[in-house]
Tab-separated table of C-alpha atoms in Angstrom:
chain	number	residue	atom	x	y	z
A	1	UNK	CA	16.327	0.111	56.157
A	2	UNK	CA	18.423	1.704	53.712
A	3	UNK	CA	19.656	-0.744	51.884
A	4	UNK	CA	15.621	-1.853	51.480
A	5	UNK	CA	15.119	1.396	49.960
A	6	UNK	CA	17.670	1.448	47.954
A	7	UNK	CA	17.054	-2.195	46.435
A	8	UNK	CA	12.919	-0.905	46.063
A	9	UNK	CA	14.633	2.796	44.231
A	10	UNK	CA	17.116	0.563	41.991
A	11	UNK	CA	13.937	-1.887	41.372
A	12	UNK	CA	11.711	1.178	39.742
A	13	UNK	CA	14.278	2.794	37.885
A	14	UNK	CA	14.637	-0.789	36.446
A	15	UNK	CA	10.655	-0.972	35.616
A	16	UNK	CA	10.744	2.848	34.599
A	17	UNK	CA	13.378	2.356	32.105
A	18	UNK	CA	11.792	-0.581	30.849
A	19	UNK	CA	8.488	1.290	30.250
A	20	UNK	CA	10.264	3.628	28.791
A	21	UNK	CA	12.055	1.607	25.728
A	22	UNK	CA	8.814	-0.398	25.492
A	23	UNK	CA	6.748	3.001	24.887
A	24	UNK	CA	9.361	4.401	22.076
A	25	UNK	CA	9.022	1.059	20.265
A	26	UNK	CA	5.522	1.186	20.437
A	27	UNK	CA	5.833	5.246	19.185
A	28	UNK	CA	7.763	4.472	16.935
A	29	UNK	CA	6.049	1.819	15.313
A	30	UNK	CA	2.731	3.734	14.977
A	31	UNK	CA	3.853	6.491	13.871
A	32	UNK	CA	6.039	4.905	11.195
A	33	UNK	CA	3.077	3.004	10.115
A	34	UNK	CA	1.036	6.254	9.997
A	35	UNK	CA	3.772	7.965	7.850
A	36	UNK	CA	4.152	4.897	5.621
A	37	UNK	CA	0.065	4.834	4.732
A	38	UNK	CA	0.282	8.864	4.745
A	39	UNK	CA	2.653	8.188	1.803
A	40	UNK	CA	1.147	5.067	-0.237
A	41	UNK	CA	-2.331	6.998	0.032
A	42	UNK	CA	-4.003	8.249	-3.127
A	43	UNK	CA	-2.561	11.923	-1.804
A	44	UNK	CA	0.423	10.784	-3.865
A	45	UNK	CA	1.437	9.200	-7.341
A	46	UNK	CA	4.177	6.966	-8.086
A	47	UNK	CA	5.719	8.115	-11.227
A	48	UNK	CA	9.009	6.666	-13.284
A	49	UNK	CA	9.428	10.155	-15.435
A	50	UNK	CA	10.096	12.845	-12.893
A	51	UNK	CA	13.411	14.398	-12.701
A	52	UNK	CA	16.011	12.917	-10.184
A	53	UNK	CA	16.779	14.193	-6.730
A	54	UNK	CA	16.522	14.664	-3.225
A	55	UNK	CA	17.308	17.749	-2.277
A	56	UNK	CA	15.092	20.130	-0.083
A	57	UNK	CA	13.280	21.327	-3.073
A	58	UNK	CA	12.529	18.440	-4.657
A	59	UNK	CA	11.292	16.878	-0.843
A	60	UNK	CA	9.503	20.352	-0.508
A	61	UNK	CA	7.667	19.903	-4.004
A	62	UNK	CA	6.876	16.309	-3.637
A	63	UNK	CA	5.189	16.867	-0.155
A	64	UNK	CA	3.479	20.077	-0.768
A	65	UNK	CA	2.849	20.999	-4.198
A	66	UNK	CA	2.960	18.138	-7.138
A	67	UNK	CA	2.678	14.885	-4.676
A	68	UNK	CA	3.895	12.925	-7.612
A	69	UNK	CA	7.386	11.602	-7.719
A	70	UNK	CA	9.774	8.599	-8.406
A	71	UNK	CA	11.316	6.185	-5.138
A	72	UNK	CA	14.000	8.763	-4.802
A	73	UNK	CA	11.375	11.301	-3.368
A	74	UNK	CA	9.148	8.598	-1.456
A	75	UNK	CA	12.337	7.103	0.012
A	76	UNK	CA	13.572	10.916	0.782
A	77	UNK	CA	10.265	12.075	2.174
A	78	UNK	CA	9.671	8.972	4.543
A	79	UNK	CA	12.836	9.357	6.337
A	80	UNK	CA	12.682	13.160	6.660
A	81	UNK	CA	9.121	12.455	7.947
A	82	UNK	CA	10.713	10.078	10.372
A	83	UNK	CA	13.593	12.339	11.482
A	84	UNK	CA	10.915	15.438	12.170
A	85	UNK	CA	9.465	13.224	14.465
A	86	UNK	CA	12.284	11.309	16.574
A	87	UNK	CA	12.519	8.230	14.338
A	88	UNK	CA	16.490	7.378	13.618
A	89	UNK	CA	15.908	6.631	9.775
A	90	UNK	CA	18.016	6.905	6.915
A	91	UNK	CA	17.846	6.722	2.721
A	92	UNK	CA	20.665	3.843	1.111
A	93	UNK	CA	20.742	4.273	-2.650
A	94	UNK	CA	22.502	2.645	-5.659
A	95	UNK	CA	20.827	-0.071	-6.262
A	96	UNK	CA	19.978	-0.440	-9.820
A	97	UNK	CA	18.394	-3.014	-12.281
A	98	UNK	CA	21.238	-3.392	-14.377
A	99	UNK	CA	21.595	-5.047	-17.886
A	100	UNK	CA	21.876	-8.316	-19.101
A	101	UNK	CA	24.607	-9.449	-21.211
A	102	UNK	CA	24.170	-12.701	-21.824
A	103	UNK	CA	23.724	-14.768	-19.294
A	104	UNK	CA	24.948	-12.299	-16.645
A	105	UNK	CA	23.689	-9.029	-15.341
A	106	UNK	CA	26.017	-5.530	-14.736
């Protein structure tokens, strides 16, 4: 008899855990979705000549006061958005468009 209940305990932990990663994918799927739209709504404007950076004040700025701002503060925003809310997210920079020279690009 105990080993029965045992097999039916180790059985719903199994389906609870389960459950569980299948309701934090779903989470976090939504709610990055929601934050991604929140972002590329007209609530915000892309623009190429603001000044450079990603530090709390710029974030603070971009989300509550001008709402205009470069990929730097989109890029910033969405995964402090993400963070607030459980998401594991994270910003890579350096990539750059480079100039040709010649044939080749640097």
């Amino acid at each position: 008899m105990a080993e029965r209940c045992a097999k039916l305990l180790f059985r719903l932990v199994v389906i609870l855990v389960i459950l569980h990663v299948i309701f934090d994918l779903i989470f976090f799927r939504v709610v990055a979705l929601a934050l991604a739209s929140f972002l590329r709504s007209d609530a915000f404007r892309y623009n190429t000549r603001v000044a450079p950076g990603t530090t709390l004040g710029t974030l603070e700025d971009f989300l509550l006061g001008s709402r205009t701002g470069y990929y730097e503060q989109f890029a910033g925003s969405l995964a402090v958005l993400a963070r607030a809310v459980g998401i594991p997210s994270r910003v890579v920079v350096g990539f750059l468009p480079g100039t040709e020279r010649g044939e080749r690009w640097e």
